[in-house]
XYZ file of C-alpha atoms in Angstrom:
752
model
C -145.733 114.481 -79.438
C -146.233 116.311 -82.501
C -144.459 119.952 -82.568
C -146.848 122.630 -80.642
C -148.534 120.496 -78.274
C -148.051 121.969 -75.198
C -146.938 120.182 -72.230
C -148.927 119.734 -69.177
C -145.290 120.455 -66.556
C -145.187 120.013 -62.627
C -143.096 122.341 -60.762
C -142.353 120.538 -57.948
C -140.414 123.478 -55.447
C -141.383 126.874 -55.467
C -137.789 128.811 -54.590
C -136.097 130.401 -57.139
C -134.688 127.672 -59.931
C -138.107 126.447 -59.476
C -140.438 130.010 -59.966
C -138.200 130.671 -63.049
C -138.133 127.742 -64.897
C -141.655 127.756 -64.638
C -141.798 131.179 -65.783
C -139.831 130.541 -68.602
C -141.557 127.100 -69.384
C -144.614 128.423 -69.096
C -143.759 131.541 -71.519
C -142.996 129.635 -74.321
C -147.191 128.396 -74.464
C -146.860 125.487 -71.923
C -149.434 123.988 -69.382
C -147.235 124.594 -65.656
C -147.953 123.644 -62.316
C -145.735 124.579 -58.902
C -146.253 122.687 -56.037
C -143.985 124.410 -52.986
C -145.487 122.796 -49.245
C -144.629 126.790 -47.837
C -146.526 130.094 -47.550
C -145.446 132.810 -50.047
C -143.426 134.652 -48.463
C -141.860 132.030 -46.361
C -137.871 132.008 -47.033
C -135.338 131.291 -45.704
C -131.868 133.017 -45.691
C -131.874 136.502 -47.161
C -130.009 138.434 -49.921
C -129.417 136.617 -53.235
C -126.418 137.526 -55.066
C -126.191 137.572 -58.928
C -123.348 137.835 -61.978
C -123.564 139.906 -64.458
C -123.049 136.487 -66.815
C -126.161 134.829 -64.713
C -128.246 138.778 -64.535
C -126.780 138.406 -69.068
C -128.611 135.612 -70.013
C -132.083 137.080 -67.954
C -132.696 139.700 -69.675
C -131.643 137.467 -73.132
C -134.737 135.099 -72.304
C -137.375 137.440 -70.140
C -136.676 141.020 -70.504
C -139.423 141.660 -67.604
C -137.968 139.456 -64.691
C -134.561 141.795 -65.867
C -136.446 144.299 -65.856
C -137.430 143.658 -61.884
C -134.632 142.470 -61.068
C -132.020 145.411 -61.754
C -134.548 147.921 -60.018
C -134.140 146.302 -56.732
C -130.708 145.703 -57.118
C -128.262 146.621 -54.754
C -124.603 146.745 -55.908
C -120.672 147.171 -55.023
C -117.565 147.166 -56.755
C -115.492 146.192 -53.749
C -114.988 143.350 -51.772
C -113.013 144.346 -48.322
C -110.654 141.654 -46.153
C -110.425 142.389 -43.092
C -107.232 141.149 -41.151
C -106.290 141.860 -37.570
C -107.425 145.033 -37.491
C -106.556 146.230 -40.747
C -108.822 146.477 -43.831
C -107.874 145.892 -47.087
C -109.970 146.707 -50.290
C -109.847 145.481 -53.722
C -112.269 147.542 -56.478
C -113.564 146.328 -59.805
C -115.454 142.726 -59.167
C -118.935 144.245 -59.745
C -121.487 142.366 -57.695
C -125.060 142.578 -57.434
C -127.733 141.805 -55.373
C -131.296 141.837 -53.980
C -133.840 140.518 -51.332
C -134.165 136.553 -51.152
C -138.212 137.441 -50.395
C -138.124 140.262 -52.694
C -137.172 138.167 -55.626
C -139.358 135.392 -54.619
C -141.854 138.059 -55.081
C -140.899 139.244 -58.513
C -141.439 135.721 -59.560
C -144.121 134.606 -58.067
C -145.671 138.365 -59.237
C -144.100 136.577 -63.389
C -145.474 133.698 -62.853
C -149.146 134.626 -62.095
C -148.842 136.423 -64.905
C -148.095 134.047 -67.859
C -150.915 132.159 -66.303
C -148.926 129.072 -63.583
C -150.618 127.798 -60.947
C -149.363 128.429 -58.079
C -149.631 125.421 -55.017
C -148.712 126.998 -51.752
C -148.609 124.663 -48.756
C -148.653 121.941 -51.326
C -146.830 118.965 -50.325
C -145.585 116.873 -54.052
C -146.243 113.415 -54.652
C -143.233 111.810 -55.478
C -142.259 113.017 -58.666
C -141.797 109.636 -59.842
C -145.417 109.321 -59.417
C -146.373 113.107 -61.025
C -144.129 111.514 -63.901
C -147.584 109.582 -64.869
C -149.561 112.685 -64.982
C -147.234 115.171 -66.161
C -145.223 115.116 -69.077
C -142.182 117.096 -68.057
C -141.621 116.738 -63.679
C -139.018 119.579 -62.392
C -137.950 118.403 -59.654
C -135.707 121.842 -58.023
C -137.364 120.001 -54.603
C -133.263 121.917 -52.510
C -130.351 120.289 -51.095
C -132.384 117.201 -49.309
C -134.279 116.638 -52.574
C -136.967 114.279 -51.385
C -136.680 113.330 -55.400
C -133.520 113.058 -55.430
C -133.368 110.240 -52.351
C -135.904 108.741 -54.351
C -134.612 108.154 -57.592
C -131.024 107.367 -55.639
C -130.063 104.133 -57.449
C -130.758 106.166 -60.975
C -129.491 109.624 -59.674
C -126.545 108.657 -57.933
C -126.339 111.076 -55.801
C -123.254 111.770 -53.537
C -123.555 113.270 -50.919
C -120.016 114.937 -48.680
C -119.608 117.164 -46.112
C -117.659 120.482 -44.927
C -115.903 120.269 -42.109
C -117.130 124.227 -41.113
C -120.286 124.843 -38.865
C -122.220 128.289 -40.338
C -125.543 130.377 -39.932
C -127.555 132.542 -42.225
C -128.555 136.049 -40.707
C -128.743 139.060 -41.174
C -128.211 143.336 -40.036
C -130.073 146.455 -40.618
C -127.270 148.576 -41.940
C -125.832 148.235 -45.883
C -122.266 147.406 -45.628
C -120.954 149.468 -48.375
C -118.834 146.728 -49.538
C -118.577 142.436 -50.102
C -116.444 142.379 -47.069
C -114.776 138.830 -44.848
C -113.184 139.420 -41.985
C -111.536 136.971 -39.275
C -111.396 136.745 -35.779
C -108.874 134.637 -33.941
C -110.660 133.824 -30.616
C -109.527 131.721 -27.523
C -111.573 129.177 -28.882
C -110.095 129.485 -32.651
C -110.171 131.301 -35.879
C -114.637 132.579 -36.741
C -114.766 134.194 -39.388
C -117.934 136.445 -41.301
C -119.021 136.983 -44.717
C -121.362 139.962 -45.185
C -122.612 142.199 -48.128
C -125.685 144.331 -48.916
C -128.434 143.529 -50.341
C -130.759 146.342 -49.702
C -129.683 149.594 -48.854
C -130.689 149.292 -45.495
C -129.382 145.550 -45.169
C -126.311 143.203 -45.434
C -126.749 139.084 -45.148
C -124.327 137.872 -43.050
C -122.509 134.604 -42.270
C -120.873 133.188 -39.457
C -118.741 130.148 -40.345
C -115.676 127.870 -38.226
C -114.670 124.932 -37.751
C -116.662 122.022 -36.175
C -114.603 122.077 -33.098
C -113.704 125.715 -32.798
C -117.610 126.023 -33.159
C -118.459 123.741 -29.931
C -115.842 124.898 -28.193
C -116.749 128.618 -28.389
C -120.629 126.031 -27.052
C -121.717 127.287 -29.714
C -123.668 124.221 -29.897
C -125.538 124.892 -26.918
C -127.341 128.081 -28.216
C -130.385 128.275 -29.907
C -130.598 131.087 -33.095
C -131.697 134.175 -30.905
C -128.560 133.388 -28.755
C -126.310 132.466 -31.149
C -126.851 135.467 -33.666
C -126.599 138.032 -29.797
C -122.885 135.935 -29.263
C -121.899 136.146 -33.135
C -122.476 140.258 -33.406
C -120.437 140.572 -29.625
C -117.590 138.732 -31.758
C -117.608 140.841 -34.702
C -118.838 143.814 -32.732
C -116.884 146.150 -34.500
C -117.884 144.985 -37.693
C -121.263 145.235 -37.412
C -120.702 149.220 -35.690
C -122.321 147.257 -33.204
C -125.927 146.396 -34.220
C -127.632 143.172 -33.693
C -128.516 140.535 -36.094
C -131.139 138.704 -36.391
C -132.520 135.052 -37.252
C -134.618 133.876 -39.692
C -135.346 129.652 -38.620
C -131.414 130.809 -39.019
C -130.023 127.124 -37.769
C -126.066 126.036 -37.688
C -125.122 123.570 -40.187
C -122.541 122.031 -42.549
C -122.963 122.313 -45.652
C -123.089 119.351 -48.275
C -122.166 119.641 -51.912
C -124.457 117.422 -54.155
C -123.206 115.953 -57.672
C -125.076 113.412 -58.825
C -124.336 111.260 -61.337
C -127.654 111.657 -63.788
C -129.791 114.559 -63.515
C -132.481 113.120 -65.495
C -134.203 110.331 -65.379
C -137.434 109.114 -68.242
C -138.865 112.980 -68.267
C -138.281 114.179 -64.682
C -134.801 115.787 -64.408
C -133.820 117.738 -61.005
C -132.882 121.321 -61.211
C -130.724 123.824 -58.505
C -129.717 122.230 -55.048
C -131.372 118.753 -55.960
C -128.967 118.326 -58.748
C -125.816 120.005 -56.968
C -124.532 122.447 -54.304
C -121.068 124.983 -55.099
C -120.470 126.650 -51.477
C -121.677 129.718 -50.320
C -118.255 131.317 -50.073
C -118.743 131.412 -54.344
C -122.043 132.837 -55.037
C -125.260 132.118 -54.752
C -126.992 128.556 -54.858
C -129.660 130.461 -56.649
C -127.418 131.917 -59.654
C -126.806 127.719 -60.757
C -130.374 126.913 -60.241
C -131.217 129.813 -62.198
C -128.826 129.199 -64.959
C -130.061 125.347 -64.789
C -133.639 126.846 -65.443
C -132.504 129.180 -68.598
C -131.019 126.030 -70.060
C -133.531 123.750 -69.334
C -136.459 125.475 -70.718
C -134.005 126.468 -74.018
C -133.673 122.385 -74.140
C -136.914 122.163 -73.822
C -137.776 125.059 -76.582
C -135.309 122.865 -79.122
C -137.167 119.364 -78.114
C -141.099 119.805 -77.189
C -142.148 116.642 -79.300
C -138.963 114.444 -77.328
C -138.812 115.012 -73.552
C -135.580 112.827 -72.197
C -133.684 113.897 -75.462
C -134.735 117.651 -73.955
C -133.162 116.746 -71.134
C -130.334 114.845 -72.360
C -129.397 118.443 -74.051
C -130.551 120.039 -70.590
C -127.574 117.757 -68.930
C -125.122 117.747 -71.799
C -125.075 121.624 -72.029
C -125.061 122.619 -68.017
C -122.926 119.707 -66.116
C -119.360 121.380 -67.733
C -120.398 124.498 -66.508
C -121.592 123.550 -62.740
C -118.493 121.207 -62.513
C -116.236 124.485 -63.418
C -118.312 125.785 -60.193
C -117.829 123.283 -57.854
C -114.095 122.292 -58.206
C -113.675 126.253 -58.063
C -116.433 125.952 -54.928
C -114.411 122.896 -53.240
C -111.230 124.648 -53.536
C -113.168 127.570 -51.692
C -114.684 125.851 -49.433
C -111.461 123.792 -48.420
C -109.425 127.257 -47.888
C -111.591 128.723 -45.721
C -111.880 125.444 -44.034
C -108.044 125.760 -43.306
C -107.823 129.144 -42.743
C -106.664 129.087 -39.332
C -103.176 128.155 -41.751
C -103.183 131.810 -43.260
C -103.949 134.061 -40.584
C -99.551 135.215 -39.425
C -99.120 135.562 -43.207
C -99.044 139.255 -44.105
C -102.071 141.619 -44.237
C -101.885 141.660 -47.798
C -101.155 138.428 -48.805
C -103.665 137.170 -46.857
C -105.206 139.333 -49.152
C -104.513 138.162 -52.323
C -104.857 134.407 -50.858
C -108.506 134.694 -50.167
C -109.797 136.714 -52.980
C -107.599 134.093 -55.754
C -108.384 131.098 -53.003
C -110.977 129.694 -55.801
C -108.513 129.463 -58.417
C -110.839 131.926 -60.638
C -109.652 135.226 -59.649
C -105.805 135.385 -61.116
C -102.944 137.255 -60.503
C -103.504 138.714 -64.278
C -107.623 139.283 -63.839
C -106.277 140.998 -60.269
C -104.666 143.251 -61.837
C -106.975 144.403 -64.383
C -109.733 144.916 -61.971
C -107.025 147.004 -59.271
C -103.832 147.284 -60.582
C -103.057 149.363 -57.502
C -103.701 146.630 -55.061
C -102.155 143.759 -56.743
C -99.102 145.892 -57.191
C -98.871 146.729 -53.310
C -99.321 142.428 -52.677
C -96.286 143.008 -55.606
C -93.977 144.666 -53.854
C -94.461 142.941 -50.264
C -93.227 139.984 -52.730
C -90.512 140.459 -53.521
C -90.908 141.798 -57.073
C -88.515 145.414 -57.946
C -90.390 148.427 -57.717
C -89.611 148.283 -61.684
C -93.818 147.690 -62.057
C -92.518 144.874 -65.044
C -91.021 141.909 -63.257
C -93.913 139.415 -62.692
C -93.155 136.847 -59.704
C -92.477 134.160 -61.497
C -89.341 136.347 -62.065
C -87.653 137.043 -58.806
C -85.334 134.842 -57.862
C -85.366 132.083 -54.981
C -82.486 130.206 -52.771
C -81.948 127.189 -51.583
C -78.714 126.947 -49.552
C -75.919 127.753 -52.053
C -77.779 127.784 -54.905
C -79.551 130.927 -56.312
C -82.790 130.484 -59.044
C -83.163 133.404 -61.120
C -86.618 132.415 -61.375
C -89.796 130.496 -59.957
C -90.090 127.729 -62.581
C -88.990 124.166 -62.681
C -89.234 121.468 -65.485
C -90.417 118.821 -63.460
C -89.140 115.688 -63.498
C -90.640 113.734 -66.707
C -90.307 110.078 -67.815
C -88.651 109.383 -71.321
C -87.528 106.035 -70.661
C -84.810 106.699 -73.426
C -81.980 105.347 -72.075
C -79.980 102.326 -73.291
C -78.540 100.089 -70.225
C -79.543 103.013 -67.725
C -76.984 105.455 -70.062
C -78.216 109.144 -70.788
C -77.889 109.389 -74.871
C -78.946 111.796 -77.767
C -82.261 112.223 -76.592
C -82.574 113.296 -72.762
C -79.707 116.093 -74.175
C -81.608 117.351 -76.569
C -84.770 117.170 -73.550
C -82.739 118.791 -70.756
C -80.912 120.725 -72.604
C -83.976 122.730 -74.714
C -86.135 123.581 -71.947
C -82.991 125.178 -70.198
C -82.308 127.120 -73.318
C -86.210 127.678 -72.982
C -85.832 129.659 -69.319
C -86.888 127.228 -66.290
C -84.558 128.649 -64.054
C -84.640 124.764 -62.557
C -84.808 121.830 -64.621
C -84.952 118.398 -63.068
C -83.889 114.974 -64.570
C -86.566 112.520 -63.993
C -85.671 109.210 -61.930
C -82.527 108.169 -61.839
C -82.575 105.002 -60.605
C -79.857 103.700 -57.767
C -79.060 100.151 -59.918
C -80.308 97.876 -62.364
C -82.601 96.542 -60.137
C -84.630 99.726 -59.211
C -85.507 101.059 -62.129
C -89.114 101.398 -64.057
C -88.039 99.958 -66.955
C -85.246 98.919 -69.291
C -85.800 102.552 -70.305
C -84.930 104.024 -66.870
C -81.422 106.213 -66.986
C -79.035 105.137 -64.106
C -76.459 106.098 -62.037
C -74.812 103.365 -60.642
C -72.127 102.697 -63.451
C -68.964 105.312 -64.210
C -70.348 105.457 -68.239
C -74.199 106.526 -66.438
C -71.508 109.317 -64.774
C -70.182 110.515 -67.698
C -73.393 110.563 -69.785
C -74.520 112.869 -66.624
C -71.508 114.696 -66.748
C -71.782 115.521 -70.641
C -76.185 117.026 -69.879
C -74.603 119.391 -66.881
C -71.309 120.686 -69.295
C -74.058 121.883 -71.753
C -76.631 123.288 -69.256
C -73.691 125.664 -67.494
C -72.025 126.366 -70.688
C -75.036 126.458 -73.564
C -78.168 127.816 -71.270
C -75.918 130.408 -68.323
C -77.882 130.729 -65.017
C -79.799 127.870 -65.166
C -79.682 125.311 -62.408
C -79.567 121.748 -63.128
C -81.434 119.522 -60.409
C -81.089 114.755 -59.867
C -84.032 112.920 -58.620
C -83.033 109.748 -57.384
C -85.451 107.208 -56.892
C -86.233 103.345 -56.316
C -88.373 101.917 -57.789
C -89.320 99.762 -55.052
C -92.958 97.011 -56.496
C -93.498 99.150 -59.378
C -90.352 97.907 -60.983
C -89.915 96.206 -64.366
C -91.587 97.016 -66.302
C -92.430 98.382 -70.336
C -91.986 101.496 -70.488
C -95.664 103.865 -70.527
C -96.412 103.381 -74.365
C -96.684 100.145 -74.063
C -98.246 99.582 -71.709
C -97.955 102.037 -68.324
C -97.197 99.649 -65.053
C -97.419 96.064 -67.338
C -94.372 93.764 -67.023
C -92.573 93.526 -69.302
C -93.565 90.094 -71.162
C -89.827 89.343 -70.669
C -86.593 89.429 -68.955
C -87.632 90.089 -65.610
C -85.979 91.236 -62.681
C -87.378 90.608 -59.233
C -89.113 93.304 -57.318
C -88.506 93.776 -53.638
C -90.534 96.691 -51.598
C -91.418 96.827 -47.686
C -94.195 94.298 -47.732
C -94.430 91.548 -50.279
C -97.863 93.601 -51.811
C -98.010 93.443 -55.623
C -99.158 96.869 -57.129
C -102.591 95.834 -59.357
C -103.309 92.150 -57.476
C -102.999 89.538 -60.271
C -100.767 91.758 -62.992
C -98.011 93.285 -61.350
C -95.446 90.630 -59.432
C -95.321 89.607 -56.037
C -92.023 91.425 -54.357
C -89.773 90.778 -51.351
C -90.717 92.082 -48.505
C -86.686 93.586 -47.939
C -84.982 92.292 -44.899
C -82.539 95.063 -43.056
C -79.128 93.752 -44.708
C -80.745 94.870 -48.064
C -82.438 98.018 -47.038
C -78.655 99.022 -45.821
C -77.346 97.807 -49.036
C -80.150 99.923 -50.964
C -78.832 103.022 -48.681
C -75.660 102.089 -49.633
C -76.900 102.303 -53.639
C -78.259 105.785 -52.526
C -74.624 107.273 -51.451
C -72.527 106.039 -54.005
C -75.050 107.337 -56.433
C -75.256 110.985 -54.738
C -71.543 111.001 -55.354
C -71.437 110.380 -59.173
C -74.333 113.105 -59.434
C -72.771 115.893 -57.667
C -69.521 114.558 -59.718
C -71.183 115.193 -63.116
C -72.036 118.318 -61.905
C -75.386 118.584 -60.231
C -76.784 121.529 -58.583
C -79.441 120.460 -56.703
C -80.316 116.569 -55.810
C -84.272 115.103 -54.529
C -84.520 112.518 -53.181
C -88.080 110.253 -54.508
C -90.361 109.679 -51.483
C -93.496 110.022 -54.120
C -95.760 107.682 -56.225
C -95.675 104.196 -54.681
C -91.496 104.505 -55.428
C -89.789 102.662 -52.827
C -88.882 104.569 -50.185
C -92.874 105.507 -50.724
C -94.518 102.054 -49.905
C -91.566 102.202 -46.722
C -93.888 105.909 -46.072
C -97.916 104.626 -46.798
C -100.031 102.527 -44.739
C -101.699 100.502 -47.459
C -98.030 99.336 -49.010
C -95.836 98.953 -45.650
C -97.834 96.025 -43.281
C -93.839 95.166 -41.413
C -94.168 94.065 -37.768
C -90.685 95.053 -37.467
C -89.448 98.930 -36.594
C -89.703 100.406 -40.173
C -93.403 99.364 -40.131
C -97.121 100.107 -37.951
C -96.199 103.959 -36.550
C -95.619 106.992 -38.602
C -92.177 106.682 -36.364
C -91.376 104.227 -37.804
C -93.036 104.028 -40.877
C -90.408 106.858 -41.952
C -87.485 105.324 -40.292
C -85.789 103.847 -43.429
C -86.739 106.826 -45.592
C -84.866 108.719 -43.052
C -82.358 106.757 -43.008
C -81.359 107.514 -46.733
C -81.646 110.802 -46.871
C -79.202 111.533 -43.916
C -76.681 109.038 -45.413
C -77.379 110.654 -48.975
C -77.608 114.265 -47.508
C -74.443 113.469 -45.303
C -72.500 112.706 -48.559
C -74.150 115.212 -51.253
C -72.006 118.672 -51.376
C -73.345 121.206 -47.756
C -73.506 123.647 -49.810
C -75.760 122.155 -52.250
C -79.230 122.049 -51.448
C -81.186 118.376 -50.936
C -85.101 118.312 -52.048
C -87.936 115.226 -50.670
C -90.537 113.807 -53.824
C -93.524 113.154 -51.359
C -96.958 111.650 -52.054
C -99.051 114.011 -49.709
C -102.208 111.668 -50.160
C -102.330 108.583 -51.253
C -106.493 108.797 -52.587
C -107.491 106.158 -51.241
C -109.172 105.122 -47.918
C -106.738 104.341 -45.139
C -103.823 106.017 -46.560
C -101.609 108.705 -46.412
C -103.630 112.214 -44.285
C -102.695 115.444 -45.377
C -102.036 115.232 -41.310
C -99.405 113.104 -42.233
C -98.027 115.056 -44.554
C -97.291 117.590 -42.581
C -95.298 114.857 -39.802
C -93.506 113.806 -43.256
C -92.020 117.059 -43.954
C -91.329 118.613 -40.941
C -89.328 115.283 -40.212
C -87.552 115.590 -43.368
C -87.572 119.342 -43.093
C -85.486 118.206 -38.873
C -82.746 116.660 -40.837
C -82.084 119.345 -43.627
C -84.987 118.579 -46.338
C -84.059 122.798 -48.384
C -88.095 122.246 -49.751
C -90.126 119.401 -50.692
C -91.959 118.610 -53.339
C -95.337 118.463 -53.325
C -97.063 115.383 -55.393
C -100.231 113.488 -54.718
C -100.815 109.590 -55.469
C -99.661 106.913 -57.970
C -98.993 104.850 -54.240
C -102.584 102.521 -55.024
C -103.751 101.640 -58.022
C -107.339 102.005 -56.702
C -106.823 105.630 -55.869
C -109.551 108.473 -56.789
C -108.225 111.398 -57.366
C -110.031 114.078 -57.674
C -108.430 116.175 -61.195
C -108.821 119.661 -62.078
C -106.656 122.912 -62.580
C -104.190 122.731 -59.579
C -105.433 120.335 -57.956
C -101.979 119.462 -55.965
C -101.345 122.644 -55.008
C -103.311 122.884 -52.092
C -101.072 120.274 -50.642
C -98.455 122.021 -51.314
C -99.639 125.521 -49.752
C -100.712 123.559 -46.514
C -97.487 121.902 -45.810
C -95.562 125.367 -46.346
C -98.045 127.521 -44.274
C -98.515 125.089 -42.046
C -94.597 124.359 -40.925
C -92.437 127.200 -42.762
C -90.585 125.212 -44.890
C -90.765 126.022 -48.600
C -92.536 124.392 -50.688
C -92.513 123.301 -54.600
C -96.064 122.907 -55.771
C -97.122 120.620 -58.726
C -99.846 119.233 -61.021
C -102.106 120.391 -63.459
C -100.047 124.150 -63.302
C -100.655 125.109 -66.603
C -100.288 129.100 -67.027
C -97.683 131.955 -65.679
C -101.300 133.598 -64.085
C -101.398 130.508 -62.167
C -97.640 130.004 -61.070
C -97.596 134.073 -60.910
C -101.210 133.450 -58.197
C -99.394 131.207 -56.366
C -96.547 132.001 -55.051
C -98.198 135.753 -54.675
C -100.730 133.597 -52.113
C -97.841 131.925 -50.426
C -98.833 128.450 -51.157
C -96.018 128.257 -53.550
C -92.296 128.640 -53.089
C -90.972 127.307 -56.374
C -93.831 125.590 -59.093
C -92.802 122.715 -61.413
C -94.788 122.419 -64.408
C -94.550 118.735 -66.102
C -96.870 118.940 -69.409
C -96.626 122.908 -70.544
C -92.641 122.243 -71.561
C -93.519 118.924 -73.354
C -95.903 121.123 -75.065
C -93.491 124.239 -75.056
C -89.375 123.795 -74.389
C -89.583 127.987 -74.722
C -92.323 128.272 -72.073
C -91.047 129.843 -69.221
C -89.330 132.250 -72.180
C -92.757 132.782 -73.564
C -94.073 133.161 -70.472
C -91.733 136.029 -70.357
C -93.371 137.185 -73.308
C -96.344 137.565 -72.865
C -96.011 139.533 -69.935
C -92.931 141.864 -71.706
C -90.809 140.926 -69.578
C -87.294 141.431 -70.520
C -85.008 141.141 -67.622
C -82.196 138.717 -66.537
C -84.824 136.156 -65.103
C -85.314 134.975 -68.479
C -82.560 135.992 -70.914
C -82.556 134.388 -74.370
C -79.590 132.432 -75.812
C -77.694 134.501 -78.422
C -78.634 132.568 -81.253
C -82.691 132.398 -79.923
C -82.326 136.337 -79.807
C -84.556 137.980 -82.952
C -87.082 134.954 -81.845
C -87.548 137.098 -79.161
C -90.675 138.956 -79.872
C -93.895 136.405 -80.566
C -94.533 136.577 -85.194
C -97.077 138.422 -86.051
C -99.483 136.112 -87.039
C -102.246 137.115 -90.776
C -102.402 139.608 -93.284
C -103.553 142.038 -90.830
């Protein structure tokens, strides 16, 4: 198609995203038709929230629409969190909202002015049929998109349903802030999300777990009765005023993800392409941003619609994926809100505000320093205003750590015959000099057969113990105040493999040793060796090897011992139902699967000095169907805590080869959070914690007591000291070694 030729465009769906896309394309001179099955004044829900970023895009694309919206907006800055009758307010957030019906009126008018044909009460034919008659078809037909479903073989959608029921209602008065409130009823926790959208109106969303909804009998209520009962539960927040519906029904949130957003000249837009939980903002915001990106892509390539649609998807997908990750974290937080209600009020409020990880400690401090400082004081930060949460001490048994940063156990595969050498001395010593409160060794193996690779370190000989003592002495002498921890483990079925950079989990080409496990199941069928199922006598022998290694670790001077029960190694293999198929007393029920790991723990705890702490690392989910669940992980953590574990180091996965992890920033921390708040046991959080801001946020929110940081410490051995410098902290929790003091300030860059 030559440049400058008008496109014939059909938009399926007359919601805000479809209408705004139609207006933008009409401004470019294209002939646009919108088909909407409902009447022009039909709408669902009430208020729509738009961010400053979205409004900026609208202003750049169409000043007429921006001016009309700006004249209608209700604006506010505060978020109010009501916890057990106490209201805490945080400012500086900046919101803008208007009524959904008014938004549609503005967009209808703009479309009419630009010559868009609006067809209401008109169900569109299949979008793929329309594609034969139009140059571009925009499917903005919502979360239940018929276009997406009819083209599922190409779009490849995944739709997952949340665990809460919610209903959109409205109140005929304006809240003065974004309001979150919980009600602890006899049936369980219910929650209110409310915000103003007009001088005399507010949106009110009531949400609760499915089982709470059923126990309260709300599954038997119609719209009017649901509104009346919710108004009674939240009578104080509503000032005794009623709630009203608008074709409102209880539903569960559906998260929509598509592998592809376009097919030929058909594009998905808004909820048809993706959804994000309402607790982080409006789906309308995402749809409007889609419309902006789609119109921009078409303007750049009107002669090649498929290429334009590919560019649209490439431009939007990263931002949408980021939003969906944040929305998933927020949705899960509200699903698990019952686990947080016993937190102190300010910590609860901070936890809620930072639930999606988009708002962080540093960000919130800039928005509302007074509120953030009050949370820091409650946490235990000194009243000097200059000590970040990560630089407060933490005590486990007889060990007080100077700060909350842990260098994660990281296998370096550089030992010879299990003996750690100069590489280990420099690797661990440099990170101790770099300021971390606790530096962990890699998994140290309790026997030659318990190694993962020939390069793994051990503690099964006197020579190995002497080498570890040399390292411990260096840390304690040259980095006073830093603690050194040892992680003991046995590779189980994941042993006898090459070092990581030669082929992770690949069997050795020669010199293999036999591998053992709970059950004779290879880690990678057809690739990995088939392990021998351990007999009870062999299990007793391995338990004795753990005890002997613990004795050597104590003599070497380690300050803390961690038992490795994660990542599919031997003890982890007993815990997971995917890897333990035993029919004796060590298999079957979770209590039975726990038996051998607890026997090892008890024996090691008895051998380990009583004043030194002992932790356990767990995989809190296998990321695979039929594996360990978060509920299982709670029970496993509770069992170890009851047997004397001082903290639980909460990791995930690596138990089975066909896992499907949900990677992302701090992606494993919700599992630590859940265990900590369900059991009251200290936890170490791990998993893509990459910034000091994340560490501070997790600690203040009560999601972790310590944070283990791995890859950033590989990139920068002095990561902790640099985190202190970046926050202008110069206190005793992050001392620079005397020979390094001259480098304690960041060097200037450039000529300026």
